[in-house]
CSV table of C-alpha atoms and ligand atoms in Angstrom, one decimal:
chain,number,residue,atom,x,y,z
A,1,UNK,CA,-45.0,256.2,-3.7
A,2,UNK,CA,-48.2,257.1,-5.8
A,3,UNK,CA,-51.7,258.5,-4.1
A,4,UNK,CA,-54.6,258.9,-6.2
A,5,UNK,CA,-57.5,260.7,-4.7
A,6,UNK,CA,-60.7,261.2,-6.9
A,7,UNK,CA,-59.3,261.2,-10.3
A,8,UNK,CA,-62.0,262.2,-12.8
A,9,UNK,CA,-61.1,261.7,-16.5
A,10,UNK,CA,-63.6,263.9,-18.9
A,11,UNK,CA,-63.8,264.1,-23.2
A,12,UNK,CA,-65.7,266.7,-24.6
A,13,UNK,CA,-68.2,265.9,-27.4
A,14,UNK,CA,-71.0,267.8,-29.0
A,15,UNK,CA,-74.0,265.8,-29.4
A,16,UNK,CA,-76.9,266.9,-32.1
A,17,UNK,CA,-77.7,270.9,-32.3
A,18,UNK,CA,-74.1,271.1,-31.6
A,19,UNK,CA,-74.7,271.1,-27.3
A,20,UNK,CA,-71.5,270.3,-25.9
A,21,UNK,CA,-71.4,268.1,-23.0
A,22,UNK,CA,-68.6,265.9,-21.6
A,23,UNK,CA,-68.2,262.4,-20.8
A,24,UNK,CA,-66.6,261.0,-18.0
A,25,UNK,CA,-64.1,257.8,-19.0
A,26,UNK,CA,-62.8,257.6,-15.5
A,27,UNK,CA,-64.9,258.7,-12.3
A,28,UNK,CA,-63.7,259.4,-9.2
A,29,UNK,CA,-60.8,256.3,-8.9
A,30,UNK,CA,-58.6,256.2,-5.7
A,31,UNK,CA,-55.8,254.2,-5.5
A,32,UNK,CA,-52.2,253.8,-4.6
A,33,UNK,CA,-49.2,251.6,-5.0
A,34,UNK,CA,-46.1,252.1,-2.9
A,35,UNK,CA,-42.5,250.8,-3.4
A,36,UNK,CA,-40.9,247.1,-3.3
A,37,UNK,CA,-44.8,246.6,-4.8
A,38,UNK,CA,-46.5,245.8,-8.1
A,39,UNK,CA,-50.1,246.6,-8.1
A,40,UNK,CA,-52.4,245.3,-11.3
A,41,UNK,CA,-55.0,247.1,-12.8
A,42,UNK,CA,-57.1,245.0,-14.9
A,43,UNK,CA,-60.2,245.4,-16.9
A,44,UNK,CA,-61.8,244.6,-20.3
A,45,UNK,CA,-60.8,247.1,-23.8
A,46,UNK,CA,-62.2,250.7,-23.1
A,47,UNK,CA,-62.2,250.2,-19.3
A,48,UNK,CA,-59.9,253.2,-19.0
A,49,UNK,CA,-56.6,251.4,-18.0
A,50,UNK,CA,-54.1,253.4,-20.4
A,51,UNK,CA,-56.1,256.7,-20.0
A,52,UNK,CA,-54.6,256.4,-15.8
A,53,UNK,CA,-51.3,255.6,-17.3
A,54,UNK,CA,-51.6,258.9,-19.4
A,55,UNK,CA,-53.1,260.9,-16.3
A,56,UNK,CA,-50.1,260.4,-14.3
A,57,UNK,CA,-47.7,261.3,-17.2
A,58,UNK,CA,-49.3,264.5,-18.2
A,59,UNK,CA,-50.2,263.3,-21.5
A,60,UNK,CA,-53.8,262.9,-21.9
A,61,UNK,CA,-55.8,263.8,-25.3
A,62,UNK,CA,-55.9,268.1,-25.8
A,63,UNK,CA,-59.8,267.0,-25.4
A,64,UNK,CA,-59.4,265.4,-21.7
A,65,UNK,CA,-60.5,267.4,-18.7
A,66,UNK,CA,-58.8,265.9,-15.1
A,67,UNK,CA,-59.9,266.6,-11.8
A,68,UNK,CA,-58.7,265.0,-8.7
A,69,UNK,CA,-55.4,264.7,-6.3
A,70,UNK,CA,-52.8,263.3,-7.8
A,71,UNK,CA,-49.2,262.6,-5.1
A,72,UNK,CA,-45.9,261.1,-5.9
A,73,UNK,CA,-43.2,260.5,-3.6
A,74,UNK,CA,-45.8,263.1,-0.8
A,75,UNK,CA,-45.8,265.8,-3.2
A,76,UNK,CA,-49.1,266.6,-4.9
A,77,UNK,CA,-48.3,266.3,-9.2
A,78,UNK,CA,-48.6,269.4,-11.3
A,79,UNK,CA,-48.9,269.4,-15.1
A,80,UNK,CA,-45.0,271.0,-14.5
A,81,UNK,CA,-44.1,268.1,-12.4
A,82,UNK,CA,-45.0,265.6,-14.2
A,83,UNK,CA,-43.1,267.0,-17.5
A,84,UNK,CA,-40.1,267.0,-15.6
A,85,UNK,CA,-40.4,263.3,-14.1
A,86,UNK,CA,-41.6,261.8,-17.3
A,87,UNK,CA,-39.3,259.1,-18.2
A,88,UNK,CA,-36.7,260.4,-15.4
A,89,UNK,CA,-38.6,259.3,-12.1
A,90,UNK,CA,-42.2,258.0,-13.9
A,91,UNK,CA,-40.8,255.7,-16.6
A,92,UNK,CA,-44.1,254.3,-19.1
A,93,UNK,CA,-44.0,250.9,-20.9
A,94,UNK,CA,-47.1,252.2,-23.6
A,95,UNK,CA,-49.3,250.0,-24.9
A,96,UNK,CA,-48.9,251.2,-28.5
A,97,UNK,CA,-45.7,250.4,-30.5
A,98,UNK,CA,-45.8,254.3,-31.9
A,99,UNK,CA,-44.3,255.4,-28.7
A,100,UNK,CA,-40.7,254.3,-31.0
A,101,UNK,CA,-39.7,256.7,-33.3
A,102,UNK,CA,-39.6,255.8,-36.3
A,103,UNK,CA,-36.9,257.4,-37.3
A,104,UNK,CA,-34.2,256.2,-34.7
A,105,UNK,CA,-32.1,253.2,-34.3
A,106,UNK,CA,-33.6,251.6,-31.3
A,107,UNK,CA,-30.2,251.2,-29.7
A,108,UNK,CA,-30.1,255.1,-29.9
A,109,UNK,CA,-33.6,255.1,-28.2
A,110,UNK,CA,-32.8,252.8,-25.7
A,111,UNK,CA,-29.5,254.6,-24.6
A,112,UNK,CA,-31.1,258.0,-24.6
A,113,UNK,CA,-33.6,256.7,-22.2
A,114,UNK,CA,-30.9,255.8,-20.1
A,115,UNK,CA,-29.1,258.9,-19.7
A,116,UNK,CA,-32.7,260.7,-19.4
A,117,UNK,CA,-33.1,258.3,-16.5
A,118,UNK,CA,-29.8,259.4,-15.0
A,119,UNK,CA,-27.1,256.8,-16.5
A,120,UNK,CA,-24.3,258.2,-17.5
A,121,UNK,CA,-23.7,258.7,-21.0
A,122,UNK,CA,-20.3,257.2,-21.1
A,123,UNK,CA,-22.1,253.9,-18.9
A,124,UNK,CA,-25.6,254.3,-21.1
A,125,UNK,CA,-24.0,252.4,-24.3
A,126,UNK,CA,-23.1,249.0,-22.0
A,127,UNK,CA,-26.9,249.2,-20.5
A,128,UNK,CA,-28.6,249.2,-23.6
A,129,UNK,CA,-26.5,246.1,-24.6
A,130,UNK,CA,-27.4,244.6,-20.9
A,131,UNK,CA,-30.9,245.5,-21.7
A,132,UNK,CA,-31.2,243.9,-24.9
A,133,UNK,CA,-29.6,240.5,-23.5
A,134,UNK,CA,-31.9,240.6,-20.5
A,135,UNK,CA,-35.0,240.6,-23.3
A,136,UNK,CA,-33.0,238.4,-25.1
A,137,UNK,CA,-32.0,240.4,-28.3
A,138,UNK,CA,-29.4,240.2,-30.2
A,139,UNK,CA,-26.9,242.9,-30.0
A,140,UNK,CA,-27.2,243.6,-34.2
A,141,UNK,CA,-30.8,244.7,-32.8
A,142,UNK,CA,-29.5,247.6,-31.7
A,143,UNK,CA,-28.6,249.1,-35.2
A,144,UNK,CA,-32.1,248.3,-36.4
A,145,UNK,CA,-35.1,250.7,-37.2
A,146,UNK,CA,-38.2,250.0,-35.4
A,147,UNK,CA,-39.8,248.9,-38.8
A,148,UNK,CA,-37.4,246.5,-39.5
A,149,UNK,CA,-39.0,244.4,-35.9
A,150,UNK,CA,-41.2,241.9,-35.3
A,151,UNK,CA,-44.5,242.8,-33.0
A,152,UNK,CA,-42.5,241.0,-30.1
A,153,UNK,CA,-38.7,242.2,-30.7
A,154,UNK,CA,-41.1,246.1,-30.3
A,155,UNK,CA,-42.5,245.5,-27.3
A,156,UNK,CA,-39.2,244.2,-25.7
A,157,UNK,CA,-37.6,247.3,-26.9
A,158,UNK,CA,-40.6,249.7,-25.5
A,159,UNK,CA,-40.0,247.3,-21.4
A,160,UNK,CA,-35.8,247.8,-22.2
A,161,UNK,CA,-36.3,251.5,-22.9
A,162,UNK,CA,-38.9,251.9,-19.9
A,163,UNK,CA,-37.0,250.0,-17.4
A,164,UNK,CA,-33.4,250.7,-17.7
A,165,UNK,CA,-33.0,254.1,-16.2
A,166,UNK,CA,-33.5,254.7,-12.6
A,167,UNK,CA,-37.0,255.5,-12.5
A,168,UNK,CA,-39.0,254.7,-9.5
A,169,UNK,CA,-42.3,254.1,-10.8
A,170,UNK,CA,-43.0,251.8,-13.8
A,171,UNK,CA,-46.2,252.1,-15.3
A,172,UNK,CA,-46.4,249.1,-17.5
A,173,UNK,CA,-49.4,249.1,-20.1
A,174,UNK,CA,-50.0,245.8,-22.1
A,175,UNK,CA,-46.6,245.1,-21.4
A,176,UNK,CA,-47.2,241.0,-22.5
A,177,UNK,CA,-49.3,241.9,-25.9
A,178,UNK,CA,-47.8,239.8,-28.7
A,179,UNK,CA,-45.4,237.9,-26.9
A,180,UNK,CA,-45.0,233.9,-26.7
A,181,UNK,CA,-45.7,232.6,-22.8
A,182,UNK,CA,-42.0,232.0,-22.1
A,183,UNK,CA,-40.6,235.4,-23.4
A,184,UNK,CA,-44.0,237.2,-21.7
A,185,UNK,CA,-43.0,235.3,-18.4
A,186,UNK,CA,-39.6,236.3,-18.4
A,187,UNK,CA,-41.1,240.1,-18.5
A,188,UNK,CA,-43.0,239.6,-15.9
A,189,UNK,CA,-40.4,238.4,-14.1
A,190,UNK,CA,-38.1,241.4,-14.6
A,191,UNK,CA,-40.9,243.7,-13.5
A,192,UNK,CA,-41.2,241.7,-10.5
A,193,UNK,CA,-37.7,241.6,-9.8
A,194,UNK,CA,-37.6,245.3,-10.1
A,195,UNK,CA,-40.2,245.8,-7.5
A,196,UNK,CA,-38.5,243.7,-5.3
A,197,UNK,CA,-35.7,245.5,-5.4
A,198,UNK,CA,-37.5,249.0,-4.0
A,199,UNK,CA,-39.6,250.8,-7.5
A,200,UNK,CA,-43.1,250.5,-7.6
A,201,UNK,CA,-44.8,248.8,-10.3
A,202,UNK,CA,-48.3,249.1,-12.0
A,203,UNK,CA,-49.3,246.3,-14.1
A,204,UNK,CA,-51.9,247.8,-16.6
A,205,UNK,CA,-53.1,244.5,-18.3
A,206,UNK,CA,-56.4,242.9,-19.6
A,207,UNK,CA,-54.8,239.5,-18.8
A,208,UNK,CA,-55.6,238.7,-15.2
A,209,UNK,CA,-53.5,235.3,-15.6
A,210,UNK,CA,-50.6,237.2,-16.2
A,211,UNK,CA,-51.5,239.8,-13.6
A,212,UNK,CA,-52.1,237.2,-10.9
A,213,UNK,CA,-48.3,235.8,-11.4
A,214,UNK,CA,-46.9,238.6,-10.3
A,215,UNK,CA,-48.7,241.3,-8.7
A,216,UNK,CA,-49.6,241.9,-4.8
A,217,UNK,CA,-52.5,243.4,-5.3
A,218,UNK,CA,-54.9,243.7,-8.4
A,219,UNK,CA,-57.5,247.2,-8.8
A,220,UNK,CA,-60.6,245.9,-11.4
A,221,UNK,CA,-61.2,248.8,-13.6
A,222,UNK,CA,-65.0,248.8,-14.8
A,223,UNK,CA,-66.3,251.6,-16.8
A,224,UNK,CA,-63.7,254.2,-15.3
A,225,UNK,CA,-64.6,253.1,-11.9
A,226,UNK,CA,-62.5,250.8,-9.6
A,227,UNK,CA,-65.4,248.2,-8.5
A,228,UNK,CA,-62.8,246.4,-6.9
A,229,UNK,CA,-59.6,246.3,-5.0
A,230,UNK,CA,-58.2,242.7,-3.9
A,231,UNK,CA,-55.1,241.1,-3.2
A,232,UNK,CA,-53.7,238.6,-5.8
A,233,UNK,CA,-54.4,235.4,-3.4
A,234,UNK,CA,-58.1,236.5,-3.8
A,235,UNK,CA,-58.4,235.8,-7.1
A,236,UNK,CA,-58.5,231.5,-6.5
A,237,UNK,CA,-62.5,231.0,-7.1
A,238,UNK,CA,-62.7,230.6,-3.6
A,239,UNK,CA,-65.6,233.3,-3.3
A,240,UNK,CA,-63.6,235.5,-1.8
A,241,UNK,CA,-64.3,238.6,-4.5
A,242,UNK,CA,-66.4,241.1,-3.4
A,243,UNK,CA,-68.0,242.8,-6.7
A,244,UNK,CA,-70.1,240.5,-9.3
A,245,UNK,CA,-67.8,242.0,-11.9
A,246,UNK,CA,-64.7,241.1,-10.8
A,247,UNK,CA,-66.4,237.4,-10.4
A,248,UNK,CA,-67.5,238.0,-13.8
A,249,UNK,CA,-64.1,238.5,-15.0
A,250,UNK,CA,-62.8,235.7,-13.6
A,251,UNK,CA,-65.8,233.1,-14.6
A,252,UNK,CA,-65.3,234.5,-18.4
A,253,UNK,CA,-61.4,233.2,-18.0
A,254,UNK,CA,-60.6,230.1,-20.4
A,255,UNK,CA,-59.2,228.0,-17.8
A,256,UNK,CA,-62.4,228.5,-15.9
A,257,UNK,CA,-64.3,226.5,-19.5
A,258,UNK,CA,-65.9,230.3,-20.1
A,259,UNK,CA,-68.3,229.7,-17.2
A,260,UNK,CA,-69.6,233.1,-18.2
A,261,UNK,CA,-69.7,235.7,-21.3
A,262,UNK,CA,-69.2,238.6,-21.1
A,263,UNK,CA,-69.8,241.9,-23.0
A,264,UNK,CA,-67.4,242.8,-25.9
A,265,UNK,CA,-66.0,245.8,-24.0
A,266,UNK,CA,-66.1,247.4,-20.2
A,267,UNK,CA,-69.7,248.5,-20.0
A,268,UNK,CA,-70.4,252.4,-19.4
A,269,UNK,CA,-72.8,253.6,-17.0
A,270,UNK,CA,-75.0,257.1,-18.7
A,271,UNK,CA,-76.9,257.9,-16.0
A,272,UNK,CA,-74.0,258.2,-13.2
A,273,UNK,CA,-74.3,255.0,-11.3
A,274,UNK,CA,-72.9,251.4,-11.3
A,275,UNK,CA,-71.6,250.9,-14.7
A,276,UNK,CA,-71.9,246.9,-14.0
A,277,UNK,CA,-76.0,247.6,-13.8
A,278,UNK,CA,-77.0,246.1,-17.0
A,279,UNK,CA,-74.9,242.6,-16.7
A,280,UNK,CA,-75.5,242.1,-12.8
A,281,UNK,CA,-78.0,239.6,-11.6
A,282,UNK,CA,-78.1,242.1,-8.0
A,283,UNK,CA,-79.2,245.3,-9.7
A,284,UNK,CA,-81.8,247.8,-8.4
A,285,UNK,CA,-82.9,251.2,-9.1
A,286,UNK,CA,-80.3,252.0,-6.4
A,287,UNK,CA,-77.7,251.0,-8.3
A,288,UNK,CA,-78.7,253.2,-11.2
A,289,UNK,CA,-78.9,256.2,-9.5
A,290,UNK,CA,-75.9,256.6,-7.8
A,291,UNK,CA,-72.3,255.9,-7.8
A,292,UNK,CA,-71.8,253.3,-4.6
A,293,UNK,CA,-68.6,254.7,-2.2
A,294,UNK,CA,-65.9,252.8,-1.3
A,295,UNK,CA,-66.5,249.9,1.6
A,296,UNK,CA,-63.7,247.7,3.2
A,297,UNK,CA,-64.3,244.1,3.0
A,298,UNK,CA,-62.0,241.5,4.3
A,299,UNK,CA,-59.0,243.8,3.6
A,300,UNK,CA,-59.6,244.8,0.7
A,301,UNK,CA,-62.3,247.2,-0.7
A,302,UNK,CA,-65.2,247.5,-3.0
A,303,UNK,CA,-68.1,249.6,-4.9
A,304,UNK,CA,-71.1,247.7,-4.5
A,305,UNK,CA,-74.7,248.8,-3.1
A,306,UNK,CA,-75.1,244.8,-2.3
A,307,UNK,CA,-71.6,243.9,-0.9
B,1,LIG,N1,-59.2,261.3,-27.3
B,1,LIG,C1,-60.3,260.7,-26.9
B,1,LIG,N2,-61.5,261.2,-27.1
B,1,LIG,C2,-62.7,260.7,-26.6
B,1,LIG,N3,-62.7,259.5,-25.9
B,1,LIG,C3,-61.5,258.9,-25.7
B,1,LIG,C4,-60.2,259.4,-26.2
B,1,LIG,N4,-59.2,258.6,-25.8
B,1,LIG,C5,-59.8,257.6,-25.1
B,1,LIG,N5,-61.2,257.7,-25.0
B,1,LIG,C6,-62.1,256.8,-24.4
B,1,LIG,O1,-61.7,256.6,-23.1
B,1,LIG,C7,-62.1,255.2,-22.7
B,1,LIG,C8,-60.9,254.5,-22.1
B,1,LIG,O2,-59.9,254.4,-23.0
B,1,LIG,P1,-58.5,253.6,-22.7
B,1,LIG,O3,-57.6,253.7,-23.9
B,1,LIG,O4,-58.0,254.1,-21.4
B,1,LIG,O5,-59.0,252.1,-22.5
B,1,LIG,P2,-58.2,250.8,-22.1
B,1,LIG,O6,-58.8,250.3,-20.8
B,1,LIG,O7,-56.8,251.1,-22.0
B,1,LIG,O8,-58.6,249.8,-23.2
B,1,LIG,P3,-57.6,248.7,-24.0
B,1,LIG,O9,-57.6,247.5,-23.1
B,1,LIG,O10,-58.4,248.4,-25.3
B,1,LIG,O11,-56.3,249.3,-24.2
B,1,LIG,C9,-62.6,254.6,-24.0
B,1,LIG,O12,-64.0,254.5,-24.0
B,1,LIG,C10,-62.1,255.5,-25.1
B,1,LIG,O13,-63.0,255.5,-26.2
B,2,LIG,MG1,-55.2,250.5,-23.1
């Protein structure tokens, strides 16, 4: 359903003597999910995770440069196209509550999603209802203004409006932030349930727990590069991840007793190469230099000089 080929994700900046250079949050990231099939992209704060989610909807920063092949559904994605699919065929869950407007009853918002998506507007009134049962919310919710929710009751709104039209491809970012386990599993579910029944799902979270209970396959995002690409059953401390940062990841998980630390935010690499280089026991000037290509290991694939 969605082909990425070499995505490159660039911010201008001027640095002192006003020299203007830009700097590359995601380099050169393939990767693809395909229907009936939820696909988790997981990575520490600054990794780059939302930026794809913007890419594919056509609404990066005015500062962003993007290079790279971007396909949906076999056809290659213009800035055009992806005007016109946004919220009809490419539906988003953002990670930010700001995404509601503040000025509309969220029961108005949910419904026009709906008829955006292709519902009928005489049918889109009854789905918003469904939808706010299926997240468990009352139906007085509907004639509420999105300041007048908790941080929860928001995000429930933001996965109703997302997922209730007939969009094919859900791009789900953070969509568990703020909520208790129960009400976060019972998201989880429905996404899962939706890609069973034919759309294709990408799980943008930094909660590989949550990730792992759901998805198929999981993409670890590391300084704008995909080190990784494994499938779900991978991740069971078995040794059977291929990069030191995804193991990394997983050692730093609480139910693992913090076996490792980890730094504050997804390291950055300046000088073009690994961006793991500074953390990894493996390193050599190798890694450094150059940015390693994409190897398939034991069906899955990874970036690493050493793997
Ligand atoms: N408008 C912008 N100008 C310059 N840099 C930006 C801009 N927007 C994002 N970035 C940078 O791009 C990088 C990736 O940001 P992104 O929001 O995709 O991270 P993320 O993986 O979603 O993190 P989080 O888990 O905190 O949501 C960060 O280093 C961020 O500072
Ligand atoms: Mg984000």
């Amino acid at each position: 359903m969605l082909d990425i080929k070499s995505l490159s994700i660039g911010f201008s900046s001027y640095s002192f003597g006003l020299k203007k250079h830009t700097v590359l949050a995601i380099r050169s990231l393939d990767l693809s999910v395909s229907k009936k099939e939820v696909l988790a992209v997981v990575g520490q704060s600054g990794a780059g995770k939302s930026l794809l989610a913007h890419a594919l909807l056509g609404i990066l920063p005015r500062n962003a440069s993007l290079s790279g092949d971007l396909t949906f559904k076999g056809k290659k994605l213009t800035p055009k196209d992806m005007a016109l699919l946004r919220g009809r065929e490419i539906a988003l869950i953002p990670q930010s509550m700001t995404y509601l407007n503040p000025l509309l009853k969220v029961g108005v918002q949910i419904a026009r999603a709906a008829e955006l998506s292709g519902v009928s507007p005489k049918a889109s009134w009854k789905a918003t209802l469904e939808a706010l049962r299926r997240y468990r919310l009352e139906e007085k919710i509907a004639r509420r203004f999105p300041f007048q929710l908790s941080g929860g009751m928001a995000r429930r709104i933001l996965t109703a409006t997302a997922t209730i039209g007939k969009a094919d491809l859900i791009l789900a970012d953070e969509p568990t932030n703020g909520l208790d386990q129960a009400t976060a599993g019972e998201t989880l579910g429905h996404l899962r349930g939706l890609a069973d029944a034919g759309k294709a799902v990408l799980l943008i979270t930094h909660d590989i727990e949550a990730a792992l209970s759901i998805a198929d396959r999981v993409t670890v995002f590391c300084g704008g590069v995909t080190v990784e690409e494994a499938r779900a059953s991978d991740f069971n401390g078995s040794g059977k991840l291929r990069h030191p940062y995804s193991r990394a990841l997983w050692d730093a998980l609480p139910g693992r007793g913090f076996v490792k630390s980890l730094p504050a935010r997804s390291p950055i690499s300046s000088s073009g190469g690994c961006p793991f280089i500074f953390f990894c026991e493996k390193s050599t000037p190798l890694c450094e230099g150059s940015l390693p290509g994409i190897k398939n290991l034991n069906q899955g694939c990874v970036r690493c000089h050493h793997a």
